[in-house]
């Protein structure tokens, strides 16, 4: 590492978009305060972008399109990367670290895919690698895991770490809208991109889960290790069914240490309305941590946005700059535990299953027998006559009432016979593979006309009393 004389810390910025432009603003507006906190002024010495003409607010002499040249310049101490994506950023940051520059990045995709290579390059040169803004935007979460909880043992990290999907699910819950309508609204209000794939299919959350699991369990977890399901298949009926059970549906990133192994997964799940994560609505993010000694902790705030994310970036930049001034380096990533990753099939969860069945004697016994055959124990069963419920819902919606009655009249069930019924089953915890196999097998039963909905149910450290008192 090149130890600078510490009279000034020279910063190169890669990318000056939504977040980068706010970093430039804060660096300028708070220059004196930052210098006082660090013990040396921060000098912005270069800003790499693709299209310099689009950045009239940045002094022309700082702008460059030569990012590769900028990261190797002798007069750069810290590289702040706010470009995003894997290439060419991976090569740029590896070069910067190998050249002894500290790196601050908000790039979850890169950290989740190749954090190990970046950490190794940082170790080799003795430079810092900070990436607080890569998970949950403004919320301080990586530093608390890495530093504040360094003396504790983290058991589980469960987060709502994608604002777009949380906005969509919240809109579905509050208005009864279906997925397509809520996605359309999210796009109109600027919460969803024109191509929402990374958000709604869970890729973004899976990257964040990989980063959280790696730090929480001292094990290198990549995005490929994370089981991923998005929210496209969540229906208005699922949301209503959750409501009827005293639950709400959230897209969760769940990282757990179970029997000496790590489970990391992203999927929609019902959680009890009494759980702190259930009240996180709109585009907000929150991360709920359970630790052996600290107990339950929750971190809540804005998971995205220019100024919000820039706040986390500047926190990292101040830390990296202070280390330069003092001549040391910050805490390193440690993968010493090197725990195995549990396959999703072996991860224990609970299922909520809604089945359209023929309303005749013996059906319940047949269905229950099939669960037993697969070693899945049933916690609760409820049967509803769909025809009766459907007509009640129609009257209620005319009368402006909502609530639990929205759970019936499920999408697409209007054509079925008047004697049909819906069976709503909540299981005890069982291996995911056994639950999935049970649902598969159910579709082969004559009496089962269709599987109307399947969602995992997660207590997340709270008893699911509404569902039978089992946590
Ligand atoms: N936006 C958020 O709320 C948020 C929240 C948390 C984390 N993040 C992360 O922060 C990072 C930046 O996000 P953002 O929303 O600020 O992105 P953005 O608005 O799209 O800005 C990207 C910037 O990178 C520049 N750029 C693209 N390719 C480049 C290249 N090859 N060389 C040099 N510069 C290049 C672009 O230049 P031009 O402007 O000239 O095109 C632009 O200034 C991403 O990793 C993202 O995941 C963002």
mmCIF file of N, CA, C and O and ligand atoms in Angstrom, residues 14-20 48-52 54-55 64-65 67 81-85 88 92 105-109 133-134 137 204 208 303-306 309, ligand 1:
data_model
loop_
_atom_site.group_PDB
_atom_site.id
_atom_site.type_symbol
_atom_site.label_atom_id
_atom_site.label_comp_id
_atom_site.label_asym_id
_atom_site.label_seq_id
_atom_site.Cartn_x
_atom_site.Cartn_y
_atom_site.Cartn_z
ATOM 1 N N UNK A 14 -15.750 6.765 -10.177
ATOM 2 C CA UNK A 14 -16.160 6.090 -11.406
ATOM 3 C C UNK A 14 -17.676 6.093 -11.438
ATOM 4 O O UNK A 14 -18.310 5.487 -10.574
ATOM 5 N N UNK A 15 -18.269 6.802 -12.397
ATOM 6 C CA UNK A 15 -19.723 6.882 -12.506
ATOM 7 C C UNK A 15 -20.261 8.090 -11.771
ATOM 8 O O UNK A 15 -19.894 8.370 -10.628
ATOM 9 N N UNK A 16 -21.117 8.831 -12.473
ATOM 10 C CA UNK A 16 -21.677 10.046 -11.870
ATOM 11 C C UNK A 16 -23.158 10.146 -12.223
ATOM 12 O O UNK A 16 -23.623 11.131 -12.776
ATOM 13 N N UNK A 17 -23.878 9.076 -11.908
ATOM 14 C CA UNK A 17 -25.303 9.030 -12.214
ATOM 15 C C UNK A 17 -26.130 9.384 -10.985
ATOM 16 O O UNK A 17 -25.819 10.340 -10.261
ATOM 17 N N UNK A 18 -27.165 8.590 -10.729
ATOM 18 C CA UNK A 18 -28.085 8.864 -9.618
ATOM 19 C C UNK A 18 -27.326 9.002 -8.295
ATOM 20 O O UNK A 18 -27.523 9.952 -7.538
ATOM 21 N N UNK A 19 -26.442 8.064 -8.020
ATOM 22 C CA UNK A 19 -25.717 8.085 -6.746
ATOM 23 C C UNK A 19 -24.444 8.937 -6.853
ATOM 24 O O UNK A 19 -24.164 9.783 -5.997
ATOM 25 N N UNK A 20 -23.674 8.730 -7.923
ATOM 26 C CA UNK A 20 -22.396 9.430 -8.061
ATOM 27 C C UNK A 20 -22.554 10.947 -8.018
ATOM 28 O O UNK A 20 -21.757 11.648 -7.368
ATOM 29 N N UNK A 48 -14.826 9.591 -13.836
ATOM 30 C CA UNK A 48 -14.951 8.860 -15.103
ATOM 31 C C UNK A 48 -16.419 8.607 -15.418
ATOM 32 O O UNK A 48 -17.163 8.125 -14.554
ATOM 33 N N UNK A 49 -16.814 8.945 -16.633
ATOM 34 C CA UNK A 49 -18.186 8.713 -17.091
ATOM 35 C C UNK A 49 -18.120 8.225 -18.532
ATOM 36 O O UNK A 49 -17.044 8.165 -19.127
ATOM 37 N N UNK A 50 -19.290 7.902 -19.085
ATOM 38 C CA UNK A 50 -19.322 7.513 -20.496
ATOM 39 C C UNK A 50 -19.504 8.730 -21.399
ATOM 40 O O UNK A 50 -18.912 8.848 -22.441
ATOM 41 N N UNK A 51 -20.378 9.663 -20.938
ATOM 42 C CA UNK A 51 -20.762 10.787 -21.794
ATOM 43 C C UNK A 51 -20.551 12.107 -21.047
ATOM 44 O O UNK A 51 -21.478 12.614 -20.395
ATOM 45 N N UNK A 52 -19.350 12.657 -21.151
ATOM 46 C CA UNK A 52 -19.000 13.844 -20.360
ATOM 47 C C UNK A 52 -19.958 15.011 -20.575
ATOM 48 O O UNK A 52 -20.225 15.787 -19.650
ATOM 49 N N UNK A 54 -22.965 15.099 -20.628
ATOM 50 C CA UNK A 54 -24.176 15.008 -19.786
ATOM 51 C C UNK A 54 -23.927 15.408 -18.344
ATOM 52 O O UNK A 54 -24.799 15.230 -17.491
ATOM 53 N N UNK A 55 -22.745 15.926 -18.054
ATOM 54 C CA UNK A 55 -22.417 16.236 -16.663
ATOM 55 C C UNK A 55 -21.933 17.673 -16.510
ATOM 56 O O UNK A 55 -20.792 17.914 -16.109
ATOM 57 N N UNK A 64 -13.464 12.539 -17.312
ATOM 58 C CA UNK A 64 -12.697 11.725 -18.255
ATOM 59 C C UNK A 64 -13.534 10.529 -18.678
ATOM 60 O O UNK A 64 -14.433 10.105 -17.949
ATOM 61 N N UNK A 65 -13.233 10.013 -19.849
ATOM 62 C CA UNK A 65 -13.864 8.752 -20.260
ATOM 63 C C UNK A 65 -12.861 7.600 -20.091
ATOM 64 O O UNK A 65 -13.180 6.456 -20.374
ATOM 65 N N UNK A 67 -11.568 5.538 -17.676
ATOM 66 C CA UNK A 67 -11.632 5.008 -16.305
ATOM 67 C C UNK A 67 -10.396 4.169 -15.989
ATOM 68 O O UNK A 67 -9.870 4.222 -14.868
ATOM 69 N N UNK A 81 -16.508 3.586 -6.691
ATOM 70 C CA UNK A 81 -17.125 3.033 -7.906
ATOM 71 C C UNK A 81 -18.640 3.076 -7.811
ATOM 72 O O UNK A 81 -19.240 2.418 -6.961
ATOM 73 N N UNK A 82 -19.250 3.857 -8.726
ATOM 74 C CA UNK A 82 -20.712 3.962 -8.774
ATOM 75 C C UNK A 82 -21.184 3.840 -10.221
ATOM 76 O O UNK A 82 -21.990 4.646 -10.709
ATOM 77 N N UNK A 83 -20.631 2.824 -10.890
ATOM 78 C CA UNK A 83 -21.010 2.531 -12.270
ATOM 79 C C UNK A 83 -22.052 1.412 -12.266
ATOM 80 O O UNK A 83 -23.109 1.510 -12.882
ATOM 81 N N UNK A 84 -21.743 0.330 -11.571
ATOM 82 C CA UNK A 84 -22.647 -0.822 -11.514
ATOM 83 C C UNK A 84 -22.301 -1.859 -12.571
ATOM 84 O O UNK A 84 -21.525 -1.588 -13.496
ATOM 85 N N UNK A 85 -22.832 -3.073 -12.424
ATOM 86 C CA UNK A 85 -22.596 -4.150 -13.384
ATOM 87 C C UNK A 85 -21.241 -4.819 -13.160
ATOM 88 O O UNK A 85 -20.447 -4.391 -12.329
ATOM 89 N N UNK A 88 -17.092 -3.330 -17.325
ATOM 90 C CA UNK A 88 -15.655 -3.455 -17.089
ATOM 91 C C UNK A 88 -15.237 -3.200 -15.638
ATOM 92 O O UNK A 88 -14.058 -3.111 -15.341
ATOM 93 N N UNK A 92 -11.483 -2.938 -13.499
ATOM 94 C CA UNK A 92 -11.059 -1.626 -12.996
ATOM 95 C C UNK A 92 -10.760 -1.678 -11.502
ATOM 96 O O UNK A 92 -9.758 -1.143 -11.024
ATOM 97 N N UNK A 105 -17.427 0.821 -3.000
ATOM 98 C CA UNK A 105 -18.323 0.458 -4.094
ATOM 99 C C UNK A 105 -19.734 0.214 -3.572
ATOM 100 O O UNK A 105 -19.918 -0.193 -2.424
ATOM 101 N N UNK A 106 -20.722 0.457 -4.454
ATOM 102 C CA UNK A 106 -22.116 0.143 -4.105
ATOM 103 C C UNK A 106 -22.623 -1.002 -4.969
ATOM 104 O O UNK A 106 -23.825 -1.227 -5.071
ATOM 105 N N UNK A 107 -21.688 -1.734 -5.570
ATOM 106 C CA UNK A 107 -22.011 -2.670 -6.632
ATOM 107 C C UNK A 107 -22.322 -4.073 -6.109
ATOM 108 O O UNK A 107 -21.460 -4.947 -6.038
ATOM 109 N N UNK A 108 -23.599 -4.305 -5.764
ATOM 110 C CA UNK A 108 -23.971 -5.612 -5.168
ATOM 111 C C UNK A 108 -23.729 -6.761 -6.136
ATOM 112 O O UNK A 108 -23.330 -7.849 -5.731
ATOM 113 N N UNK A 109 -23.997 -6.520 -7.443
ATOM 114 C CA UNK A 109 -23.864 -7.607 -8.413
ATOM 115 C C UNK A 109 -22.420 -8.109 -8.435
ATOM 116 O O UNK A 109 -22.167 -9.314 -8.364
ATOM 117 N N UNK A 133 -22.974 0.511 0.856
ATOM 118 C CA UNK A 133 -24.143 0.923 0.067
ATOM 119 C C UNK A 133 -24.673 -0.187 -0.831
ATOM 120 O O UNK A 133 -25.734 -0.029 -1.438
ATOM 121 N N UNK A 134 -23.947 -1.305 -0.924
ATOM 122 C CA UNK A 134 -24.396 -2.365 -1.836
ATOM 123 C C UNK A 134 -25.629 -3.101 -1.303
ATOM 124 O O UNK A 134 -26.335 -3.766 -2.056
ATOM 125 N N UNK A 137 -29.188 0.241 0.651
ATOM 126 C CA UNK A 137 -28.992 1.687 0.451
ATOM 127 C C UNK A 137 -28.456 2.428 1.654
ATOM 128 O O UNK A 137 -27.317 2.231 2.072
ATOM 129 N N UNK A 204 -31.698 -9.056 -7.718
ATOM 130 C CA UNK A 204 -31.111 -8.002 -6.882
ATOM 131 C C UNK A 204 -31.062 -8.452 -5.413
ATOM 132 O O UNK A 204 -30.032 -8.342 -4.746
ATOM 133 N N UNK A 208 -27.815 -9.374 -2.700
ATOM 134 C CA UNK A 208 -27.710 -8.813 -1.348
ATOM 135 C C UNK A 208 -27.686 -9.938 -0.299
ATOM 136 O O UNK A 208 -26.953 -9.852 0.689
ATOM 137 N N UNK A 303 -33.890 2.107 1.167
ATOM 138 C CA UNK A 303 -32.991 1.146 0.547
ATOM 139 C C UNK A 303 -32.404 1.615 -0.764
ATOM 140 O O UNK A 303 -31.598 0.927 -1.380
ATOM 141 N N UNK A 304 -32.797 2.794 -1.205
ATOM 142 C CA UNK A 304 -32.290 3.298 -2.485
ATOM 143 C C UNK A 304 -32.467 4.806 -2.518
ATOM 144 O O UNK A 304 -32.935 5.408 -1.556
ATOM 145 N N UNK A 305 -32.092 5.389 -3.670
ATOM 146 C CA UNK A 305 -32.209 6.842 -3.825
ATOM 147 C C UNK A 305 -30.821 7.464 -3.861
ATOM 148 O O UNK A 305 -29.896 6.950 -3.219
ATOM 149 N N UNK A 306 -30.687 8.548 -4.609
ATOM 150 C CA UNK A 306 -29.382 9.170 -4.780
ATOM 151 C C UNK A 306 -28.764 9.648 -3.472
ATOM 152 O O UNK A 306 -27.713 9.136 -3.043
ATOM 153 N N UNK A 309 -28.329 6.727 -0.767
ATOM 154 C CA UNK A 309 -27.233 5.788 -1.027
ATOM 155 C C UNK A 309 -25.884 6.499 -0.908
ATOM 156 O O UNK A 309 -24.900 5.927 -0.412
HETATM 157 N N1 LIG B 1 -29.665 4.245 -7.603
HETATM 158 C C1 LIG B 1 -29.804 3.762 -6.372
HETATM 159 O O1 LIG B 1 -30.748 4.105 -5.648
HETATM 160 C C2 LIG B 1 -28.815 2.761 -5.839
HETATM 161 C C3 LIG B 1 -29.003 2.226 -4.547
HETATM 162 C C4 LIG B 1 -28.070 1.336 -4.025
HETATM 163 C C5 LIG B 1 -26.994 0.943 -4.813
HETATM 164 N N2 LIG B 1 -26.865 1.454 -6.085
HETATM 165 C C6 LIG B 1 -25.714 1.020 -6.866
HETATM 166 O O2 LIG B 1 -24.913 2.150 -7.175
HETATM 167 C C7 LIG B 1 -24.291 1.969 -8.438
HETATM 168 C C8 LIG B 1 -24.627 3.175 -9.326
HETATM 169 O O3 LIG B 1 -26.031 3.238 -9.504
HETATM 170 P P1 LIG B 1 -26.717 4.516 -10.166
HETATM 171 O O4 LIG B 1 -28.172 4.340 -9.963
HETATM 172 O O5 LIG B 1 -26.074 5.765 -9.715
HETATM 173 O O6 LIG B 1 -26.374 4.270 -11.723
HETATM 174 P P2 LIG B 1 -26.590 5.277 -12.929
HETATM 175 O O7 LIG B 1 -27.455 6.405 -12.554
HETATM 176 O O8 LIG B 1 -26.969 4.440 -14.108
HETATM 177 O O9 LIG B 1 -25.120 5.860 -13.195
HETATM 178 C C9 LIG B 1 -24.096 5.080 -13.739
HETATM 179 C C10 LIG B 1 -22.925 5.991 -14.068
HETATM 180 O O10 LIG B 1 -21.862 5.191 -14.550
HETATM 181 C C11 LIG B 1 -21.326 5.781 -15.714
HETATM 182 N N3 LIG B 1 -20.758 4.717 -16.528
HETATM 183 C C12 LIG B 1 -21.393 3.682 -17.128
HETATM 184 N N4 LIG B 1 -20.497 2.893 -17.762
HETATM 185 C C13 LIG B 1 -19.290 3.455 -17.564
HETATM 186 C C14 LIG B 1 -17.985 3.117 -17.952
HETATM 187 N N5 LIG B 1 -17.750 2.041 -18.707
HETATM 188 N N6 LIG B 1 -16.961 3.920 -17.574
HETATM 189 C C15 LIG B 1 -17.198 5.019 -16.826
HETATM 190 N N7 LIG B 1 -18.419 5.383 -16.396
HETATM 191 C C16 LIG B 1 -19.440 4.615 -16.783
HETATM 192 C C17 LIG B 1 -22.472 6.486 -16.367
HETATM 193 O O11 LIG B 1 -21.949 7.505 -17.200
HETATM 194 P P3 LIG B 1 -22.918 8.493 -18.056
HETATM 195 O O12 LIG B 1 -23.685 9.262 -17.020
HETATM 196 O O13 LIG B 1 -21.998 9.349 -18.806
HETATM 197 O O14 LIG B 1 -23.775 7.593 -18.871
HETATM 198 C C18 LIG B 1 -23.212 7.027 -15.155
HETATM 199 O O15 LIG B 1 -22.698 8.262 -14.759
HETATM 200 C C19 LIG B 1 -24.792 0.615 -8.950
HETATM 201 O O16 LIG B 1 -23.869 -0.392 -8.593
HETATM 202 C C20 LIG B 1 -26.077 0.409 -8.202
HETATM 203 O O17 LIG B 1 -26.420 -0.951 -8.069
HETATM 204 C C21 LIG B 1 -27.738 2.341 -6.608
#
